[in-house]
Coordinates of C-alpha atoms in Angstrom, one line a residue:
Chain A
M1 CA 42.8 93.0 230.5
A2 CA 40.5 91.8 233.2
G3 CA 41.4 88.5 234.8
E4 CA 44.8 88.3 233.2
N5 CA 46.3 86.9 236.4
R6 CA 43.6 84.4 237.0
T7 CA 44.6 81.3 239.0
I8 CA 44.1 77.7 238.1
D9 CA 42.0 76.0 240.8
N10 CA 42.6 72.4 239.8
K11 CA 45.8 71.3 241.6
L12 CA 46.9 68.7 239.0
L13 CA 46.3 71.2 236.2
K14 CA 48.3 73.8 238.1
W15 CA 51.2 71.4 238.7
V16 CA 51.3 70.7 235.0
D17 CA 50.9 74.4 234.1
D18 CA 53.8 75.4 236.3
R19 CA 56.0 73.2 234.3
L20 CA 54.3 73.3 230.9
P21 CA 52.3 76.5 230.7
V22 CA 49.7 75.3 228.1
V23 CA 46.7 76.2 230.2
S24 CA 47.8 79.7 231.1
Q25 CA 48.9 80.3 227.5
M26 CA 45.5 79.3 226.2
Q27 CA 43.8 81.5 228.8
H28 CA 46.0 84.3 227.8
E29 CA 45.5 83.9 224.0
M30 CA 41.9 82.6 223.8
Y31 CA 40.2 83.9 227.0
D32 CA 41.6 87.2 228.0
Y33 CA 42.9 88.2 224.6
P34 CA 41.7 91.8 224.4
T35 CA 39.5 92.2 221.3
P36 CA 38.0 95.5 219.9
R37 CA 34.5 95.8 221.2
N38 CA 33.1 96.9 217.9
L39 CA 33.9 93.9 215.6
N40 CA 31.0 93.2 213.2
Y41 CA 30.1 89.8 211.7
W42 CA 32.7 90.1 208.9
W43 CA 35.2 89.3 211.6
N44 CA 33.7 85.9 212.0
F45 CA 35.3 84.5 208.9
G46 CA 38.8 84.1 210.2
S47 CA 37.9 81.6 212.9
L48 CA 35.4 80.1 210.5
A49 CA 38.2 79.4 208.0
G50 CA 40.1 77.6 210.8
F51 CA 36.9 75.6 211.6
V52 CA 36.6 74.6 207.9
L53 CA 40.2 73.5 207.8
V54 CA 39.6 71.2 210.8
I55 CA 36.6 69.7 209.0
M56 CA 38.7 69.2 205.8
I57 CA 41.5 67.5 207.7
V58 CA 39.2 65.2 209.6
T59 CA 37.1 64.2 206.5
G60 CA 40.3 63.9 204.5
I61 CA 41.9 61.5 206.9
F62 CA 38.8 59.3 206.8
L63 CA 38.6 59.4 203.1
S64 CA 42.2 58.5 202.7
M65 CA 41.5 55.3 204.6
H66 CA 39.4 54.1 201.6
Y67 CA 41.1 55.9 198.7
T68 CA 43.6 54.3 196.4
A69 CA 46.2 56.5 194.8
H70 CA 46.7 54.5 191.6
T71 CA 45.5 55.4 188.2
D72 CA 43.8 52.0 187.8
H73 CA 41.9 52.2 191.0
A74 CA 41.5 55.9 192.0
F75 CA 38.2 56.5 190.3
E76 CA 36.9 53.2 191.4
S77 CA 37.9 53.7 195.0
V78 CA 36.0 57.0 195.0
E79 CA 32.9 55.2 193.8
H80 CA 33.6 52.6 196.4
I81 CA 33.5 55.3 199.0
M82 CA 30.2 56.6 197.6
R83 CA 28.5 53.2 197.4
N84 CA 30.1 50.8 199.8
V85 CA 31.7 52.6 202.7
N86 CA 29.3 53.3 205.6
F87 CA 28.5 57.0 205.3
G88 CA 31.2 57.3 202.7
W89 CA 28.9 59.5 200.5
L90 CA 28.5 61.9 203.5
I91 CA 32.2 62.1 204.3
R92 CA 33.1 62.7 200.6
Y93 CA 30.4 65.3 200.1
I94 CA 31.4 67.1 203.2
H95 CA 35.0 67.1 201.9
M96 CA 34.1 68.0 198.4
N97 CA 31.9 70.9 199.3
G98 CA 34.2 71.8 202.1
G99 CA 36.8 72.9 199.5
S100 CA 34.3 75.4 198.0
M101 CA 33.2 76.5 201.5
F102 CA 36.8 77.1 202.5
F103 CA 37.3 79.4 199.5
I104 CA 34.0 81.2 200.1
V105 CA 35.0 81.9 203.7
V106 CA 38.6 82.9 202.9
Y107 CA 37.6 85.1 200.0
I108 CA 35.2 87.0 202.3
H109 CA 37.9 87.1 204.9
I110 CA 40.3 88.7 202.3
F111 CA 37.8 91.2 201.0
R112 CA 37.0 92.2 204.6
G113 CA 40.7 92.8 205.1
M114 CA 40.8 94.9 202.0
Y115 CA 37.7 96.9 203.0
Y116 CA 38.8 97.7 206.5
G117 CA 42.5 98.1 205.6
S118 CA 43.6 95.3 207.8
Y119 CA 46.8 94.9 205.9
K120 CA 48.3 98.2 206.9
K121 CA 51.0 98.9 209.4
P122 CA 51.5 97.1 211.8
R123 CA 49.8 94.2 210.1
E124 CA 51.8 93.9 206.9
L125 CA 53.4 90.6 207.7
L126 CA 50.1 89.2 209.1
W127 CA 48.6 90.0 205.7
M128 CA 51.5 88.5 203.8
I129 CA 51.3 85.3 205.8
G130 CA 47.6 85.3 204.8
V131 CA 48.6 85.4 201.1
V132 CA 50.9 82.4 201.7
I133 CA 47.9 80.6 203.3
L134 CA 45.9 81.4 200.2
L135 CA 48.6 80.0 197.9
L136 CA 48.9 76.8 200.0
M137 CA 45.1 76.4 199.9
M138 CA 45.1 76.7 196.2
A139 CA 47.8 74.1 195.8
T140 CA 46.0 71.8 198.1
A141 CA 42.6 72.3 196.4
F142 CA 44.1 71.8 193.0
M143 CA 45.8 68.5 194.0
G144 CA 42.7 67.4 195.8
Y145 CA 40.6 67.9 192.6
V146 CA 43.0 65.6 190.7
L147 CA 42.7 62.7 193.1
P148 CA 39.3 61.3 191.9
W149 CA 40.9 60.8 188.6
G150 CA 38.0 61.9 186.5
Q151 CA 38.2 63.7 183.2
M152 CA 38.5 67.2 184.8
S153 CA 41.0 65.9 187.3
F154 CA 43.3 64.6 184.6
W155 CA 43.0 67.5 182.2
G156 CA 43.0 70.1 184.9
A157 CA 46.3 68.6 186.1
T158 CA 47.6 68.5 182.6
V159 CA 46.8 72.2 181.9
I160 CA 48.0 73.5 185.3
T161 CA 51.3 71.6 185.3
N162 CA 51.8 72.7 181.7
L163 CA 51.8 76.3 182.9
F164 CA 55.4 75.7 184.1
S165 CA 56.4 74.8 180.5
A166 CA 56.2 78.6 179.8
I167 CA 59.3 79.1 181.9
P168 CA 62.2 79.9 179.4
V169 CA 64.9 77.3 178.8
V170 CA 64.2 74.8 181.6
G171 CA 60.3 74.8 181.4
D172 CA 60.0 71.4 179.8
Q173 CA 62.4 69.8 182.2
I174 CA 60.5 71.2 185.1
V175 CA 57.2 69.8 183.8
T176 CA 58.8 66.4 183.3
L177 CA 60.0 66.6 186.8
L178 CA 56.6 67.5 188.1
W179 CA 55.0 64.7 186.3
G180 CA 57.6 62.0 187.0
G181 CA 57.2 61.0 183.4
F182 CA 56.2 62.4 180.0
A183 CA 52.5 62.9 180.8
V184 CA 50.3 63.2 183.8
D185 CA 50.2 59.6 185.0
K186 CA 50.7 57.2 188.0
P187 CA 53.7 58.9 189.5
T188 CA 51.9 62.3 189.2
L189 CA 48.8 61.0 191.0
K190 CA 50.8 59.4 193.7
R191 CA 52.9 62.5 194.5
F192 CA 49.8 64.6 194.4
F193 CA 48.2 62.4 197.0
S194 CA 51.2 62.5 199.2
L195 CA 51.5 66.3 199.0
Q196 CA 47.7 66.7 199.3
Y197 CA 47.9 64.9 202.7
L198 CA 50.9 67.0 203.8
L199 CA 49.9 70.5 202.8
P200 CA 46.9 70.9 205.2
F201 CA 49.3 70.3 208.1
V202 CA 51.7 72.8 206.6
L203 CA 48.7 75.1 206.5
V204 CA 48.1 74.6 210.2
G205 CA 51.7 75.6 210.9
V206 CA 51.4 78.8 208.8
I207 CA 48.0 79.6 210.4
V208 CA 49.7 79.4 213.8
L209 CA 52.1 82.1 212.5
H210 CA 49.1 84.1 211.2
V211 CA 47.5 84.0 214.6
M212 CA 50.7 84.8 216.3
A213 CA 51.1 87.9 214.1
L214 CA 47.5 88.8 214.8
H215 CA 47.8 88.5 218.5
K216 CA 50.9 90.8 218.4
A217 CA 49.1 93.6 216.5
H218 CA 45.6 92.6 217.8
S219 CA 42.5 92.6 215.6
N220 CA 41.7 95.5 213.3
N221 CA 38.1 96.7 213.6
P222 CA 35.5 98.4 211.5
L223 CA 36.8 101.9 212.5
G224 CA 40.3 100.9 211.6
I225 CA 41.7 102.8 214.6
D226 CA 43.8 101.2 217.3
M227 CA 42.5 100.2 220.7
K228 CA 43.6 102.9 223.1
G229 CA 42.8 101.3 226.4
P230 CA 40.7 98.8 228.2
Q231 CA 37.5 100.7 227.5
D232 CA 38.0 99.9 223.8
S233 CA 38.3 96.2 224.2
I234 CA 36.4 93.2 225.6
A235 CA 37.7 89.7 226.4
F236 CA 37.7 87.2 223.6
H237 CA 35.9 84.8 225.8
P238 CA 33.0 84.6 226.2
Y239 CA 32.1 87.6 223.9
Y240 CA 33.7 86.5 220.7
T241 CA 33.8 82.8 221.3
I242 CA 30.0 82.8 221.5
K243 CA 29.7 85.1 218.5
D244 CA 32.0 82.8 216.5
L245 CA 30.0 79.8 217.6
F246 CA 26.8 81.5 216.5
G247 CA 28.5 82.2 213.1
I248 CA 29.5 78.6 212.9
G249 CA 25.9 77.6 213.4
V250 CA 24.7 79.8 210.6
F251 CA 27.5 78.7 208.4
L252 CA 26.8 75.0 209.0
M253 CA 23.2 75.5 207.9
V254 CA 24.4 76.8 204.5
Y255 CA 27.1 74.1 204.3
A256 CA 24.7 71.3 205.2
A257 CA 22.2 72.6 202.6
F258 CA 24.8 72.0 199.9
V259 CA 26.0 68.7 201.3
F260 CA 22.5 67.2 201.5
W261 CA 20.5 68.9 198.8
A262 CA 23.0 70.0 196.1
P263 CA 26.2 68.1 196.7
N264 CA 27.4 68.4 193.1
F265 CA 26.2 71.9 192.5
M266 CA 29.7 73.4 192.6
G267 CA 31.4 70.5 190.9
H268 CA 31.6 69.6 187.2
P269 CA 29.7 66.6 185.8
D270 CA 32.7 65.6 183.6
N271 CA 34.6 64.6 186.6
Y272 CA 32.3 61.6 186.9
I273 CA 33.8 60.3 183.7
P274 CA 37.0 58.3 184.3
A275 CA 40.1 60.0 183.2
N276 CA 41.0 59.3 179.6
P277 CA 44.4 60.5 178.5
L278 CA 43.4 60.3 174.8
V279 CA 40.3 62.5 174.9
T280 CA 40.2 66.1 176.2
P281 CA 36.7 67.4 177.3
E282 CA 35.2 70.2 175.2
H283 CA 35.6 72.8 177.8
I284 CA 38.1 72.5 180.5
V285 CA 37.2 74.6 183.5
P286 CA 38.8 74.6 186.9
E287 CA 36.8 74.7 190.1
W288 CA 34.8 78.0 190.5
Y289 CA 37.3 79.4 193.0
F290 CA 40.1 79.4 190.4
L291 CA 38.0 81.0 187.6
P292 CA 39.2 84.6 188.1
F293 CA 42.8 83.6 187.9
Y294 CA 42.1 81.3 184.9
A295 CA 40.4 84.2 183.2
I296 CA 43.5 86.4 183.7
L297 CA 45.7 83.6 182.3
R298 CA 43.5 83.2 179.2
S299 CA 43.1 87.0 178.6
I300 CA 46.7 87.4 177.7
D301 CA 46.8 86.3 174.0
F302 CA 49.5 88.7 173.1
G303 CA 53.2 88.9 173.7
F304 CA 55.2 91.9 175.0
L305 CA 58.6 92.8 173.6
F306 CA 60.6 89.5 174.0
I307 CA 58.0 87.8 176.2
P308 CA 55.8 85.4 174.4
A309 CA 52.0 85.4 175.1
K310 CA 52.1 82.0 176.9
L311 CA 54.7 83.2 179.4
L312 CA 53.0 86.6 179.8
G313 CA 49.8 84.9 180.6
V314 CA 51.4 82.8 183.3
I315 CA 53.2 85.8 184.7
A316 CA 49.9 87.7 184.8
M317 CA 48.2 84.9 186.6
F318 CA 50.8 84.4 189.3
G319 CA 51.2 88.2 189.4
S320 CA 47.5 88.6 190.2
I321 CA 48.2 86.9 193.6
G322 CA 51.8 88.2 193.9
V323 CA 50.5 91.8 193.8
L324 CA 48.7 91.0 197.0
F325 CA 52.0 90.7 198.8
D326 CA 52.8 94.3 198.0
L327 CA 49.4 95.7 198.9
P328 CA 50.5 97.1 202.3
W329 CA 52.9 99.3 200.5
L330 CA 50.9 100.0 197.3
D331 CA 48.1 101.5 199.5
T332 CA 49.5 104.9 200.5
S333 CA 46.5 106.1 202.5
P334 CA 47.1 106.5 206.2
V335 CA 43.5 105.7 206.9
R336 CA 42.6 102.0 207.3
S337 CA 38.9 101.6 207.2
A338 CA 36.9 102.3 204.0
K339 CA 34.3 103.8 206.4
F340 CA 36.3 107.0 206.3
R341 CA 37.5 106.7 202.7
P342 CA 34.5 107.7 200.6
T343 CA 36.4 107.3 197.2
Y344 CA 38.1 104.1 198.1
R345 CA 34.8 102.6 199.1
I346 CA 33.5 103.0 195.6
F347 CA 36.7 101.5 194.1
F348 CA 36.4 98.6 196.5
W349 CA 33.0 97.6 195.2
V350 CA 34.2 98.1 191.6
F351 CA 37.1 95.8 192.4
L352 CA 34.7 93.2 193.9
L353 CA 32.5 93.5 190.8
D354 CA 35.6 93.1 188.6
C355 CA 36.5 89.8 190.4
V356 CA 32.9 88.6 189.8
V357 CA 33.2 89.5 186.2
L358 CA 36.5 87.6 185.9
T359 CA 34.8 84.6 187.5
F360 CA 32.2 84.6 184.7
V361 CA 34.9 85.2 182.1
G362 CA 36.9 82.2 183.4
G363 CA 33.8 80.0 183.1
N364 CA 33.1 80.8 179.4
A365 CA 34.9 80.0 176.2
P366 CA 37.1 82.9 175.2
G367 CA 35.9 83.0 171.6
D368 CA 32.2 83.1 172.4
P369 CA 30.4 86.4 172.3
V370 CA 29.4 87.8 175.7
F371 CA 26.0 89.0 174.5
S372 CA 24.3 86.9 171.9
G373 CA 23.4 90.0 169.7
V374 CA 27.0 91.5 169.7
A375 CA 29.2 89.1 167.8
W376 CA 32.4 91.2 167.9
F377 CA 32.5 91.5 171.8
K378 CA 33.9 88.2 173.0
W379 CA 34.6 86.9 176.5
I380 CA 38.3 87.4 175.9
H381 CA 37.7 91.1 175.4
L382 CA 35.8 91.4 178.6
G383 CA 38.5 89.3 180.2
Q384 CA 41.2 91.7 179.0
I385 CA 39.3 94.7 180.3
A386 CA 38.7 93.1 183.6
T387 CA 42.3 91.9 183.9
L388 CA 43.5 95.5 183.1
Y389 CA 41.2 96.8 185.8
Y390 CA 42.4 94.2 188.3
F391 CA 46.0 95.3 188.0
A392 CA 45.1 99.0 187.7
H393 CA 43.3 98.7 191.0
F394 CA 46.4 97.7 192.8
L395 CA 49.1 99.5 190.8
V396 CA 47.3 102.8 190.0
V397 CA 44.2 103.3 192.2
F398 CA 45.8 102.3 195.5
P399 CA 49.0 104.4 195.2
L400 CA 47.1 107.5 193.9
L401 CA 44.1 107.4 196.2
G402 CA 46.4 107.9 199.2
Y403 CA 47.3 111.3 197.9
L404 CA 44.1 112.4 196.1
E405 CA 41.4 111.2 198.4
K406 CA 39.9 113.4 201.1
T407 CA 39.2 111.2 204.0
K408 CA 36.6 111.7 206.7
P409 CA 37.8 112.5 210.2
L410 CA 38.5 109.5 212.4
P411 CA 36.8 109.2 215.8
A412 CA 39.1 109.7 218.9
S413 CA 38.6 106.1 220.1
I414 CA 36.6 103.0 219.5
S415 CA 34.5 103.5 222.6
E416 CA 33.8 107.2 222.0
P417 CA 30.9 106.8 219.5
V418 CA 29.4 104.0 221.7
L419 CA 29.6 105.8 225.0
K420 CA 29.0 109.3 223.8
G421 CA 25.3 109.3 224.6
G422 CA 26.2 109.6 228.3
G423 CA 25.1 106.0 228.8
N424 CA 27.1 103.6 231.0
A425 CA 29.2 100.9 229.6
P426 CA 27.0 98.0 228.3
A427 CA 26.1 95.5 230.9
G428 CA 28.2 92.8 229.5
A429 CA 31.4 94.8 229.3
A430 CA 34.5 93.5 231.0
A431 CA 35.1 94.6 234.6
G432 CA 38.0 96.6 233.5
A433 CA 36.0 98.6 231.1
V434 CA 33.4 99.4 233.7
K435 CA 36.0 100.6 236.1
T436 CA 37.7 102.9 233.6
A437 CA 34.5 104.2 232.1
P438 CA 34.6 107.5 234.1
M439 CA 38.0 108.3 232.7
E440 CA 36.5 108.7 229.3
K441 CA 36.0 112.1 227.8
A442 CA 32.3 111.4 227.1
Chain B
M1 CA 34.6 88.6 234.9
A2 CA 31.3 88.1 233.1
T3 CA 29.2 88.9 236.1
P4 CA 25.6 89.7 235.3
T5 CA 24.6 93.1 236.5
T6 CA 21.5 91.8 238.3
A7 CA 23.0 88.8 239.9
G8 CA 19.9 87.4 241.6
D9 CA 19.4 83.7 242.4
H10 CA 16.5 83.5 240.0
D11 CA 18.6 84.9 237.2
E12 CA 21.5 82.6 237.8
S13 CA 19.5 79.4 237.8
K14 CA 18.0 80.5 234.5
R15 CA 21.6 80.9 233.2
D16 CA 22.6 77.4 234.5
F17 CA 19.6 75.9 232.8
L18 CA 20.5 77.5 229.5
T19 CA 24.1 76.5 229.8
L20 CA 23.1 72.9 230.7
T21 CA 20.6 72.6 227.9
A22 CA 22.9 74.2 225.3
G23 CA 25.8 72.0 226.5
G24 CA 23.6 68.9 226.4
F25 CA 22.4 69.7 222.9
A26 CA 25.9 70.3 221.7
A27 CA 27.0 67.0 223.2
V28 CA 24.3 65.1 221.4
G29 CA 25.1 67.0 218.2
A30 CA 28.8 66.1 218.5
A31 CA 28.0 62.4 219.1
V32 CA 25.7 62.4 216.0
A33 CA 28.4 64.0 213.9
V34 CA 31.1 61.6 215.1
W35 CA 29.1 58.5 214.4
P36 CA 29.4 58.5 210.6
F37 CA 33.1 58.8 210.9
I38 CA 33.4 55.9 213.3
D39 CA 31.0 53.8 211.3
S40 CA 32.9 54.5 208.1
M41 CA 35.7 52.3 209.5
N42 CA 33.3 49.3 210.0
P43 CA 33.1 46.7 207.2
S44 CA 31.8 48.3 204.0
A45 CA 29.0 46.9 201.9
D46 CA 31.3 45.1 199.5
V47 CA 33.1 43.4 202.4
L48 CA 29.8 42.3 203.9
A49 CA 28.6 41.0 200.5
L50 CA 31.5 38.5 200.6
A51 CA 30.5 37.1 203.9
S52 CA 29.5 33.7 202.6
I53 CA 31.1 31.3 200.1
E54 CA 30.2 28.0 198.5
V55 CA 32.8 25.3 198.3
D56 CA 32.7 22.2 196.1
I57 CA 34.0 19.3 198.2
S58 CA 33.6 16.6 195.6
G59 CA 37.3 16.5 194.7
I60 CA 38.5 16.0 198.2
E61 CA 39.9 12.5 198.9
L62 CA 39.5 10.6 202.1
G63 CA 42.3 11.7 204.5
Q64 CA 42.9 14.9 202.6
R65 CA 43.0 18.3 204.2
V66 CA 42.1 21.4 202.1
T67 CA 42.2 25.1 202.9
V68 CA 39.8 27.7 201.5
K69 CA 39.5 31.5 202.2
W70 CA 36.4 32.8 203.9
R71 CA 36.2 36.5 205.1
G72 CA 39.9 36.8 204.6
K73 CA 40.7 33.9 206.9
P74 CA 41.6 30.3 206.1
V75 CA 39.0 27.6 206.7
F76 CA 40.3 24.1 207.2
I77 CA 38.3 21.3 205.5
D78 CA 39.4 17.8 206.7
R79 CA 37.8 14.7 205.2
R80 CA 38.6 12.4 208.1
T81 CA 39.3 8.6 207.9
P82 CA 37.4 6.3 210.3
E83 CA 40.7 5.9 212.3
V84 CA 41.1 9.6 212.7
I85 CA 37.5 10.0 213.8
E86 CA 38.0 7.1 216.3
K87 CA 41.1 8.9 217.7
A88 CA 39.1 12.1 218.2
R89 CA 36.4 10.2 220.0
E90 CA 38.9 8.5 222.4
V91 CA 40.0 11.8 223.9
K92 CA 38.4 12.2 227.4
L93 CA 36.4 15.4 227.9
G94 CA 38.2 15.9 231.3
E95 CA 41.5 16.4 229.6
L96 CA 40.2 19.2 227.5
P97 CA 40.7 22.8 228.6
D98 CA 37.6 23.7 226.4
P99 CA 35.5 20.5 226.8
Q100 CA 33.5 19.7 223.7
T101 CA 32.6 16.3 222.1
D102 CA 33.7 15.5 218.6
A103 CA 30.1 15.0 217.6
D104 CA 29.3 18.6 218.7
R105 CA 31.9 19.9 216.3
V106 CA 30.7 18.2 213.0
E107 CA 27.6 18.0 210.9
K108 CA 28.9 14.8 209.4
P109 CA 31.7 13.0 211.2
E110 CA 33.6 12.6 207.9
W111 CA 33.8 16.3 207.4
L112 CA 35.6 18.5 209.9
I113 CA 35.3 22.2 209.0
M114 CA 37.0 24.8 211.1
V115 CA 38.4 28.4 211.0
G116 CA 42.1 27.8 210.7
V117 CA 43.1 30.5 213.1
C118 CA 44.8 29.6 216.4
T119 CA 42.6 30.9 219.3
H120 CA 45.7 32.1 221.1
L121 CA 46.9 35.1 219.0
G122 CA 45.7 34.4 215.5
C123 CA 48.5 32.5 213.8
I124 CA 47.6 29.7 211.3
P125 CA 48.3 26.3 212.8
K126 CA 50.4 23.8 210.8
G127 CA 49.0 20.4 209.8
Q128 CA 47.1 20.9 206.6
K129 CA 49.9 19.3 204.5
P130 CA 51.2 15.8 205.3
S131 CA 54.7 17.2 205.4
E132 CA 53.9 19.7 208.2
P133 CA 54.0 19.1 211.9
H134 CA 50.7 17.8 213.3
G135 CA 51.5 18.3 217.0
E136 CA 51.5 15.6 219.7
F137 CA 48.0 14.5 219.0
G138 CA 48.0 14.1 215.2
G139 CA 45.8 17.2 214.6
W140 CA 47.3 20.7 214.2
Y141 CA 50.2 22.5 215.7
C142 CA 50.6 26.2 216.0
P143 CA 54.3 27.2 215.6
C144 CA 53.9 30.7 217.0
H145 CA 53.5 29.7 220.7
G146 CA 53.2 25.9 220.6
S147 CA 49.6 25.1 220.8
H148 CA 48.6 21.4 220.0
Y149 CA 45.2 20.6 218.6
D150 CA 43.8 17.1 218.3
T151 CA 42.1 15.5 215.3
S152 CA 38.9 17.3 216.1
G153 CA 40.7 20.7 216.3
R154 CA 40.4 20.9 220.1
I155 CA 43.1 22.4 222.2
L156 CA 45.0 19.9 224.3
K157 CA 48.3 21.5 225.1
G158 CA 49.7 25.0 224.8
P159 CA 48.6 28.5 225.5
A160 CA 45.5 28.6 223.3
P161 CA 42.3 28.9 225.4
K162 CA 39.7 27.6 223.0
N163 CA 39.2 24.9 220.4
L164 CA 39.5 26.0 216.8
I165 CA 36.3 27.8 215.9
I166 CA 33.6 26.0 213.8
P167 CA 32.2 28.5 211.3
P168 CA 28.5 28.5 210.5
Y169 CA 28.0 26.2 207.5
T170 CA 25.5 23.9 205.8
F171 CA 25.6 21.1 203.3
A172 CA 23.9 22.6 200.3
T173 CA 24.2 19.2 198.6
D174 CA 26.3 16.2 199.4
T175 CA 29.2 17.7 197.5
K176 CA 28.7 21.3 198.2
I177 CA 29.0 23.3 201.4
K178 CA 28.0 26.9 202.1
I179 CA 30.2 28.6 204.7
G180 CA 28.8 31.8 206.4

């Protein structure tokens, strides 16, 4: 890429860099890093997710200065943050809504990867590390929701930890171990706080691996074809740094709108009732971003062979994320981007719709009818259909489509459609691209 | 690398202007965003609400020293005998590293009220109990680094730079003081 052998002008900086090459590494990975020239705005969400993680870590550190991880004081200390601590309300609302924002951003990031086939060779491991990141995020978000020690915190913790009791033979012992007692209590809260502080930093480490894997294979792009030369790429800086910054600006407007005008929109009012181990709320629902998985868990009300319903539900729920690990091999199509896969494109949107349906199912009581006029069709039935489709999408549609689908022809290169009109390379293109432009077949 | 295609002077100064204004705007935005986080570490409303206390002094005997807690720190209340007051008045101002008359340090000579924190590095001086060391001048003695205070709480010997601090206080009634 252009400017790869740039020199460092500052003498002190150069002296340091000759011994500890942080500056040149950064230049290599964040300035000159060749990026496909055709990325659309859906590619903003990766760096956006990193940005949200930084916000979460910073706000979390400041919140933990005022929070007390003790069953007698946790709820009180959160109210103390809201009422007494200077700007405590702001920091807490940023953190609280940041959790939801993080999932919105990451879900879009994942669906983008699925639409454009970003998980396919050579990016399988990049994708799998991404699934690990999702799992870590879920664990962190779950434990974070327990910390305020409201009714939903307590009963959410009870229900989720009880999932492990479905494990045959040692299930109950594992749950006791998780709790550090015979119910969710002080030891549970304290270990959750400890781990909830640790996991974001583990996330940072795994994200470094994610980015390393990305920079090895380079970014996928809307066409899903590889970069074939300098004419297909532009430098990350300033083209994508500025685009990412613009995306951050737009994102912050949405985020701020929630923080200032509807801070509790995505939360549950019951979590403002202090935890009471003797009274379960009428409807326990997890945070919205867990609802699809919660729906899958509750949809399985039947056993299979020797597997009881409870265990099968837990297997299905974890399987719904586990199946993502296998996606690079379940998808047999050699074409990455849905742009050239007319049939897959339809299935993609059906799958997205299916996830939305599962979200609604997760938020409603299984025994209630979906439509008020049709008593026999309950949410659990809709959940079962949606769960079946969820797995069918991965286990049936993906493998078969590779063989049955007639894909559209791929363009010869990324720059070909752009430069075909006989025009010169765009004014802002990297110097290298301008130089090599005449070599193109256009 | 990012050279504009029409690199005229006019164009470049426009670019500089945009870069500077955008950078300035970002810097102001960053400062505004950072302030709530810094301010969150300042004393919170509940801490500020405890900034003043009332102390009933009717039970304190002549010659007795009592310690109360104000803003997390000890406050020494000393009901001084006439001899002790006389001793404080005898100290010559020239001998004091931090010259201050005894009269400047009290509302009523009988009642000496000070923050019981050594002005050197924040230890609590000994001398509130009869059994404790009172230092060379019969007042207070800080065991951490050996500062001696007189019966008016003024530093006379040792590393402390200032006299023991007098907190803001008023006599609400003859038997009640409000500190803070």
